[in-house]
Short mmCIF file of C-alpha atoms in Angstrom, two decimals:
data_model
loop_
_atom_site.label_atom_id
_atom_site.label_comp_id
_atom_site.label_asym_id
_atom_site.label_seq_id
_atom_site.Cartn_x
_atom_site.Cartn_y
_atom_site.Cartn_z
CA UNK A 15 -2.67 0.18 -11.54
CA UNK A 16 -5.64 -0.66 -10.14
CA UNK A 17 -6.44 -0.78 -6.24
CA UNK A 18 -8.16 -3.08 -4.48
CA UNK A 19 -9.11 -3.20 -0.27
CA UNK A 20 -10.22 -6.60 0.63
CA UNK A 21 -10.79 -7.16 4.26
CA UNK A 22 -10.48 -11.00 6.48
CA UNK A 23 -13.02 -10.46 9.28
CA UNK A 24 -12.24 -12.79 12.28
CA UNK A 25 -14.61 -14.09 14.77
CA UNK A 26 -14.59 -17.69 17.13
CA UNK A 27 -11.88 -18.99 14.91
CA UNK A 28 -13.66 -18.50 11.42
CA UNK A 29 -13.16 -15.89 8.65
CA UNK A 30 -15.94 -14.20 6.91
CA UNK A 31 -16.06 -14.64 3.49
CA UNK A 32 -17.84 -13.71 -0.05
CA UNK A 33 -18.91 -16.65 -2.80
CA UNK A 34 -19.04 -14.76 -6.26
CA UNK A 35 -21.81 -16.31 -8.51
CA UNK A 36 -19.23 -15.49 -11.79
CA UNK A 37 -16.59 -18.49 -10.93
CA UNK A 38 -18.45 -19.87 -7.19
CA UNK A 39 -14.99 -18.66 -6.50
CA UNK A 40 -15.12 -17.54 -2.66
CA UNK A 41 -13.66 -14.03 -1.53
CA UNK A 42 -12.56 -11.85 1.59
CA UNK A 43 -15.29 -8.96 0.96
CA UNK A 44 -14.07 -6.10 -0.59
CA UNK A 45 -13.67 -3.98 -4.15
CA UNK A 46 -12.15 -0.82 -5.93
CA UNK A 47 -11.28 2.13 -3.78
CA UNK A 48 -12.35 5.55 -4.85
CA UNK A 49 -9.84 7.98 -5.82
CA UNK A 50 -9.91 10.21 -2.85
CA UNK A 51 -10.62 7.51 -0.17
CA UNK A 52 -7.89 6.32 2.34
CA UNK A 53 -7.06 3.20 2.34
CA UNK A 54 -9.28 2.01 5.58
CA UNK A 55 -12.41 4.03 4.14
CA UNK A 56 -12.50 2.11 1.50
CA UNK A 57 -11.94 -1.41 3.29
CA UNK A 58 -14.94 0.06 6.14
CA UNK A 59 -17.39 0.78 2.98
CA UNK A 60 -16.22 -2.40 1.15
CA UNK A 61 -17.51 -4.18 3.98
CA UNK A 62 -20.60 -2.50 5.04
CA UNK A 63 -21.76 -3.07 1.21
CA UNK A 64 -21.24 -6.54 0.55
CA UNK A 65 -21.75 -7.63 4.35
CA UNK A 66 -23.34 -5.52 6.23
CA UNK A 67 -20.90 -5.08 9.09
CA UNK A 68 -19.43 -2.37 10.08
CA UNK A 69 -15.84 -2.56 11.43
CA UNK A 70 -13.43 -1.11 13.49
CA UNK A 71 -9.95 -0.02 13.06
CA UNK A 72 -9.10 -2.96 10.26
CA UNK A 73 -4.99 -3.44 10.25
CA UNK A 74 -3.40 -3.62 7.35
CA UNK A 75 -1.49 -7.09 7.12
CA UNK A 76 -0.37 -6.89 3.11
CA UNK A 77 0.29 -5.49 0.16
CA UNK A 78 -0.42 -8.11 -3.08
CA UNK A 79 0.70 -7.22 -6.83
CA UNK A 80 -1.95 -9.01 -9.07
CA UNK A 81 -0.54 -9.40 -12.83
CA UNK A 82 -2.42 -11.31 -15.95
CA UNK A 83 0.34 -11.74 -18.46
CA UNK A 84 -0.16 -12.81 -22.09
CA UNK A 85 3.46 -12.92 -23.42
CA UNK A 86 4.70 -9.85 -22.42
CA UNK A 87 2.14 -7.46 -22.37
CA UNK A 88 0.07 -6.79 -18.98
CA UNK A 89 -3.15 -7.46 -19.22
CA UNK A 90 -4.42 -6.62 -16.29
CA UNK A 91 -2.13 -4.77 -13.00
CA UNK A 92 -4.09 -4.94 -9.51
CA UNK A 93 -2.39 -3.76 -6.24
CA UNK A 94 -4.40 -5.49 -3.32
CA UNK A 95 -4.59 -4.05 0.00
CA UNK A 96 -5.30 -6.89 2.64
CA UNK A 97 -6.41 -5.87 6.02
CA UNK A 98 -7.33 -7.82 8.54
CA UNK A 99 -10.52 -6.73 11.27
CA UNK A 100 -11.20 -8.75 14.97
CA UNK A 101 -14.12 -6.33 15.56
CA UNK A 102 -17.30 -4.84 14.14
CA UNK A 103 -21.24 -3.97 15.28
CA UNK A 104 -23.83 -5.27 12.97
CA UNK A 105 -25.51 -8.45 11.74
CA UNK A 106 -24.39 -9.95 8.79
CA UNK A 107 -26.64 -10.01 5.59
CA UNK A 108 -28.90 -13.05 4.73
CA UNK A 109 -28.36 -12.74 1.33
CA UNK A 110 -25.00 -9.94 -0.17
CA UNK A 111 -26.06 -8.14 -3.51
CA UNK A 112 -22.54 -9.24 -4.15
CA UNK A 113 -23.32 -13.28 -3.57
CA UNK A 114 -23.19 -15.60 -0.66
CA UNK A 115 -21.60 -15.04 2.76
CA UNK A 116 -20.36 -17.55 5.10
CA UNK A 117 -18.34 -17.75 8.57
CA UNK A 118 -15.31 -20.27 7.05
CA UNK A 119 -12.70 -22.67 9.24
CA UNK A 120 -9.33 -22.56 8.76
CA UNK A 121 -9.68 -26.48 7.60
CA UNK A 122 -11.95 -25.60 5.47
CA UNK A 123 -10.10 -22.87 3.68
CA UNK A 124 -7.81 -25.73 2.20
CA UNK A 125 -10.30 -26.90 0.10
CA UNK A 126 -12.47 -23.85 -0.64
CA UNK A 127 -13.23 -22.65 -4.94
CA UNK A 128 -10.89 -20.16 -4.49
CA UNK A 129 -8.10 -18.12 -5.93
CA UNK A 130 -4.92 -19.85 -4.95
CA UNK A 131 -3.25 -16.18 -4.22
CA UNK A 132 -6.25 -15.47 -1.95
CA UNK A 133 -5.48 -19.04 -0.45
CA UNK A 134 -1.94 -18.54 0.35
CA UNK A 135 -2.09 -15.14 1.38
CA UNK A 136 -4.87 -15.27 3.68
CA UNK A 137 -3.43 -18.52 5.08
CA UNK A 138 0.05 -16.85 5.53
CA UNK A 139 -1.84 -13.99 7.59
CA UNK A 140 -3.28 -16.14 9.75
CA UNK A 141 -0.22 -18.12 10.65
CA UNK A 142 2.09 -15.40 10.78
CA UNK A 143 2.20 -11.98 12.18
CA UNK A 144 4.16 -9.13 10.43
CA UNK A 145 3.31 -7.29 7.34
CA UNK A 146 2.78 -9.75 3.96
CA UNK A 147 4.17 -8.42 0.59
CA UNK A 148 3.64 -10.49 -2.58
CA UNK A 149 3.75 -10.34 -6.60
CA UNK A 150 1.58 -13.15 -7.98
CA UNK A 151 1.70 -13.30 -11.93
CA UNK A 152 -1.30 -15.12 -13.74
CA UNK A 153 -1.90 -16.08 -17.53
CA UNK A 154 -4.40 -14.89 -19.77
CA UNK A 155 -6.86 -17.78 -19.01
CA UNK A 156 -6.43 -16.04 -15.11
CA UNK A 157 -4.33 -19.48 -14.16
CA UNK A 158 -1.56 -18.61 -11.44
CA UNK A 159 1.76 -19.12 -13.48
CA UNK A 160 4.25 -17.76 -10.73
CA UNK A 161 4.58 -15.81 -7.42
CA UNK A 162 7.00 -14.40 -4.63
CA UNK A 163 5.82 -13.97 -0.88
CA UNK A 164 7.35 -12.26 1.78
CA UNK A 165 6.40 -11.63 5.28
CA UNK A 166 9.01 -9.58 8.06
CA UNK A 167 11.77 -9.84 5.58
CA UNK A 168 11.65 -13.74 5.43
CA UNK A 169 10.62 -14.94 1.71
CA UNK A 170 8.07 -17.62 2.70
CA UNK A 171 7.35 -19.48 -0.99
CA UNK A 172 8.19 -18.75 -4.49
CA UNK A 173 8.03 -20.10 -7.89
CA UNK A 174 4.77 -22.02 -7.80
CA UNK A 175 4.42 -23.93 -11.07
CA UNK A 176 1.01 -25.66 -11.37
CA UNK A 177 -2.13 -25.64 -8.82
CA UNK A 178 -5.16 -28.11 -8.27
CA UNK B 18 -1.85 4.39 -10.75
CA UNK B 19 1.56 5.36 -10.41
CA UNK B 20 3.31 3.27 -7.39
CA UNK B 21 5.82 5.02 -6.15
CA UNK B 22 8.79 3.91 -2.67
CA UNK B 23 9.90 6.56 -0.14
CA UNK B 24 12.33 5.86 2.16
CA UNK B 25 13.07 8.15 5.16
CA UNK B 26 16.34 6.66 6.60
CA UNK B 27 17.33 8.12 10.28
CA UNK B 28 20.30 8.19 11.88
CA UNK B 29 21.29 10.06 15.27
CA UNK B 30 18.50 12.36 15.20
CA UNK B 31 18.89 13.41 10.97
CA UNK B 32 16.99 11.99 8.28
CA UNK B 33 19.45 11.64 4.58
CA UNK B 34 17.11 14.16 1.43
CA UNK B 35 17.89 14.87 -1.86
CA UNK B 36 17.80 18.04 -3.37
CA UNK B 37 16.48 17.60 -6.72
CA UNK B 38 17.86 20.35 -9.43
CA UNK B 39 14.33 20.89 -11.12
CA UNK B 40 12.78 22.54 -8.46
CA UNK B 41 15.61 22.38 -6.17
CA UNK B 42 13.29 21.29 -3.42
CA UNK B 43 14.50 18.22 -1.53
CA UNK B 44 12.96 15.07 -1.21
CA UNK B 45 13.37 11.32 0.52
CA UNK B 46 14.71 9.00 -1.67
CA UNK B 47 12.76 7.24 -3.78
CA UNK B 48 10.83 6.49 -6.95
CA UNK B 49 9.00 4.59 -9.15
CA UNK B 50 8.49 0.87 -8.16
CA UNK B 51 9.26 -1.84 -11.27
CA UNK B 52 5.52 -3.87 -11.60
CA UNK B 53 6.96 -7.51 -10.67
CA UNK B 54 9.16 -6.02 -7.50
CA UNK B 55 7.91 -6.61 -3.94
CA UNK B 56 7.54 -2.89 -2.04
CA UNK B 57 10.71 -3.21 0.02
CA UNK B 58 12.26 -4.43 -2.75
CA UNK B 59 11.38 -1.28 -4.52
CA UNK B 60 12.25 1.02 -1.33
CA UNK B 61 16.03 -0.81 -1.31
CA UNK B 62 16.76 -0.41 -4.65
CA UNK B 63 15.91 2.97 -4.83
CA UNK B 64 18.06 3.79 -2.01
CA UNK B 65 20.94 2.05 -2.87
CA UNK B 66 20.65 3.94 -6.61
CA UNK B 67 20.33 7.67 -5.37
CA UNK B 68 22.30 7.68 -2.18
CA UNK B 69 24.64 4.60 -2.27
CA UNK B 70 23.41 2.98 1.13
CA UNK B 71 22.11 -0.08 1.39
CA UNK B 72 19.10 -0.06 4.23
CA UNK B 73 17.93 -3.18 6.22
CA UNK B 74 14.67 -4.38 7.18
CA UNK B 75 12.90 -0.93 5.90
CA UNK B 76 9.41 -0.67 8.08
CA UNK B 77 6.38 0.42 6.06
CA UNK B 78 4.57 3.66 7.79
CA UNK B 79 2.46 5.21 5.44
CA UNK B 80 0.24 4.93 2.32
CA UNK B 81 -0.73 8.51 0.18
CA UNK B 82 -2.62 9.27 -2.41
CA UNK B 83 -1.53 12.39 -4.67
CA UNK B 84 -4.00 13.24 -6.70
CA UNK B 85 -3.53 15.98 -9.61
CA UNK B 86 -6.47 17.78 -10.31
CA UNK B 87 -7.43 20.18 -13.22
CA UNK B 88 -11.00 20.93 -12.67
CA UNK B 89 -12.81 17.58 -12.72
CA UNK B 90 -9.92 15.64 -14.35
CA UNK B 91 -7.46 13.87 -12.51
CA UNK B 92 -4.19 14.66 -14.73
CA UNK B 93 -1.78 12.80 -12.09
CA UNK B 94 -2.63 9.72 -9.84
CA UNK B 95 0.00 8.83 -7.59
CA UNK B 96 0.48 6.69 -4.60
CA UNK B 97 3.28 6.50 -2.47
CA UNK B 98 4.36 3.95 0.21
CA UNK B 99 7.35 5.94 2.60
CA UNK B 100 8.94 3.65 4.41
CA UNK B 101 11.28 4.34 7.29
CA UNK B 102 14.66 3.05 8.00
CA UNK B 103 17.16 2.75 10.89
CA UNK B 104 19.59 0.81 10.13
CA UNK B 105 22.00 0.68 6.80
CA UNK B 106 25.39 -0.49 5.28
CA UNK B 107 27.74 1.73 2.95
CA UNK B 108 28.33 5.27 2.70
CA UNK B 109 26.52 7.95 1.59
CA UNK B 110 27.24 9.21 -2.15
CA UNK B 111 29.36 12.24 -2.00
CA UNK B 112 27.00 13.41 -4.96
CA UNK B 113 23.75 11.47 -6.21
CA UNK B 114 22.92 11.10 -9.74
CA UNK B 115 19.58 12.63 -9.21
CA UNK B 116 21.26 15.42 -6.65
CA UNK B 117 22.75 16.92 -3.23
CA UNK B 118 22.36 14.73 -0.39
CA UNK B 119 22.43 15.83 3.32
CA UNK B 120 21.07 14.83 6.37
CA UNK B 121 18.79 17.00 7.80
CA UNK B 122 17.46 17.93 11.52
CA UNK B 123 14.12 17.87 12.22
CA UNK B 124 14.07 21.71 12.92
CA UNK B 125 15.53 22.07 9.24
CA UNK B 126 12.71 20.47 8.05
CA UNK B 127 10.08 23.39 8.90
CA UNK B 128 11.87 26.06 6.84
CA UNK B 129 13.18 24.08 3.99
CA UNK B 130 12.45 23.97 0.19
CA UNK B 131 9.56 20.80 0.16
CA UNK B 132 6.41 19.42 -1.17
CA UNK B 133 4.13 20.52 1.65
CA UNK B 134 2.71 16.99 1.40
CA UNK B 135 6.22 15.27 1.97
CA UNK B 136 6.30 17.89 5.00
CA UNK B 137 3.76 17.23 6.57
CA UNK B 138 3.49 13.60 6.10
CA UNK B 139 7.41 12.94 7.36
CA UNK B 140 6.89 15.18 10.29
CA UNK B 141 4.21 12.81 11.16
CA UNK B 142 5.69 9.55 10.62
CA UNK B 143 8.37 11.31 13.08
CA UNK B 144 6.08 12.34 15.82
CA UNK B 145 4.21 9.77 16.01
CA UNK B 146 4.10 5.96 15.68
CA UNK B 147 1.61 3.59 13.50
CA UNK B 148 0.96 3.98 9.81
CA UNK B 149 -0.14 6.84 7.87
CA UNK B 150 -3.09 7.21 5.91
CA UNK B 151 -3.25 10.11 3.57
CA UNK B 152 -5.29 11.77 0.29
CA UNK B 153 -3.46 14.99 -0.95
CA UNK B 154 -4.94 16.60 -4.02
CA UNK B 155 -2.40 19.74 -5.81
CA UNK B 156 -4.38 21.93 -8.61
CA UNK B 157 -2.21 21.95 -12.47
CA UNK B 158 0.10 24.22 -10.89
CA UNK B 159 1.00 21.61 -8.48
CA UNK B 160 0.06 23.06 -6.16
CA UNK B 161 -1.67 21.79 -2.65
CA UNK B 162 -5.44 22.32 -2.39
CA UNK B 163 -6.79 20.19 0.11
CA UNK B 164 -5.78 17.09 2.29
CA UNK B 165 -6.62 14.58 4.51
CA UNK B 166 -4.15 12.06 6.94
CA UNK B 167 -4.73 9.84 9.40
CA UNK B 168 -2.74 8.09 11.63
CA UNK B 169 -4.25 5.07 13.81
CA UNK B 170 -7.61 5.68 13.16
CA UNK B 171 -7.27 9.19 14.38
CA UNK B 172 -7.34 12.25 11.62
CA UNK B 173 -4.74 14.46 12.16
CA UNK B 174 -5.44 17.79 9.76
CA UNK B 175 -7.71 17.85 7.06
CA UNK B 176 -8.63 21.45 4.40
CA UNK B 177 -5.65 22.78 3.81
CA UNK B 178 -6.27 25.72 2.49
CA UNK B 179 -3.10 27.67 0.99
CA UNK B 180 0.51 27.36 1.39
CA UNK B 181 3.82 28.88 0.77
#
């Protein structure tokens, strides 16, 4: 099982995030952790790579199962770690090795190229506080088939069936 | 990567372990979590299998990495999500399927028969409040070589060094 830190950096009312040349999907910066990292090391040097910031004491606000399932067999298993960061020093890179990086509205996050897990779960977090837990299970053409989200013990959606 | 649930459940100053026959060192209850299952999904089912209680509302408090190491292979990649717990229904299993129960003081918990990560981690998660943040690496003898932990941004012990 793969693990993933991805990081939603907050500032005047917009979110930081990452577009990835590969889909022009846009992301929450972030990547792999290393082995021997903790968990906010990882989101801190995630963030200082692909943005240039540097920030302090990120929260943790979920935990996200990513599955690709053809038939039955797992193609892919991703655990993502989601934290969430109000503060940092730095000045944010023209131009990411990893893409292009913009400050994003919470209006404008409802129509953002994204991934529709990304787009629930980082609109949950910023609607809700609490701790976020979530299984999303997508097809072998990466097409969200279902999912189950939870946040403080209250199961907020489940069984999406379609998309845009 | 192996995801595995903890769950250290309290109750007038005790916390409920499991002495497991192998080693016969004990142990919060726990184990692997199913891929699909949300983590406090995982941490309640595990429960209510080896001690027969059914715990509400379990709180997340720490994240670990155990790492097995045999030279510059990693033979075992673990990580484990303890949760805590205060409140339950049902009544404890006079004997587990996976071994004794008891509920133990927190003096009891110096002396006894432990992983010295699970030791150190649920003293911790006692003493303190905010989540846990942890790397512990054991050699093929599984045994502990070095650590780190964290707990609110602030490391707590780091270079272990030997053990019982």
């Amino acid at each position: 099982m793969q693990r993933v830190t991805n990081c939603v950096i907050q500032y005047e009312g917009r979110i930081l995030l990452l577009k990835k040349p590969r889909r022009g999907w846009w992301y929450p910066p972030g990547g792999k952790m290393k082995h021997e990292e903790l968990l906010p090391e990882a989101a801190e040097r995630e963030v200082y790579e692909e943005t240039g910031l540097t920030v302090r004491k990120p929260e943790l606000r979920g935990i996200l199962t990513h599955l690709v399932l053809d038939e039955e067999t797992y193609l892919e298993k991703r655990t993502m770690f989601l934290f969430e960061a109000h503060s940092f020093n730095g000045t944010v890179r023209q131009k990411s090795p990893e893409g292009e990086l913009a400050w994003i509205s919470a209006d404008e996050l409802n129509t953002l190229e994204m991934d529709e897990a990304d787009r629930t779960v980082i609109k949950s977090m910023l609607e809700n506080e609490g701790m976020l837990y979530g299984t999303f299970i997508y097809d072998n053409h990466r097409s969200l088939q279902s999912y189950k989200l939870e946040i403080n013990g209250r199961r907020i959606q489940q069984g999406y069936d379609g998309g845009r």
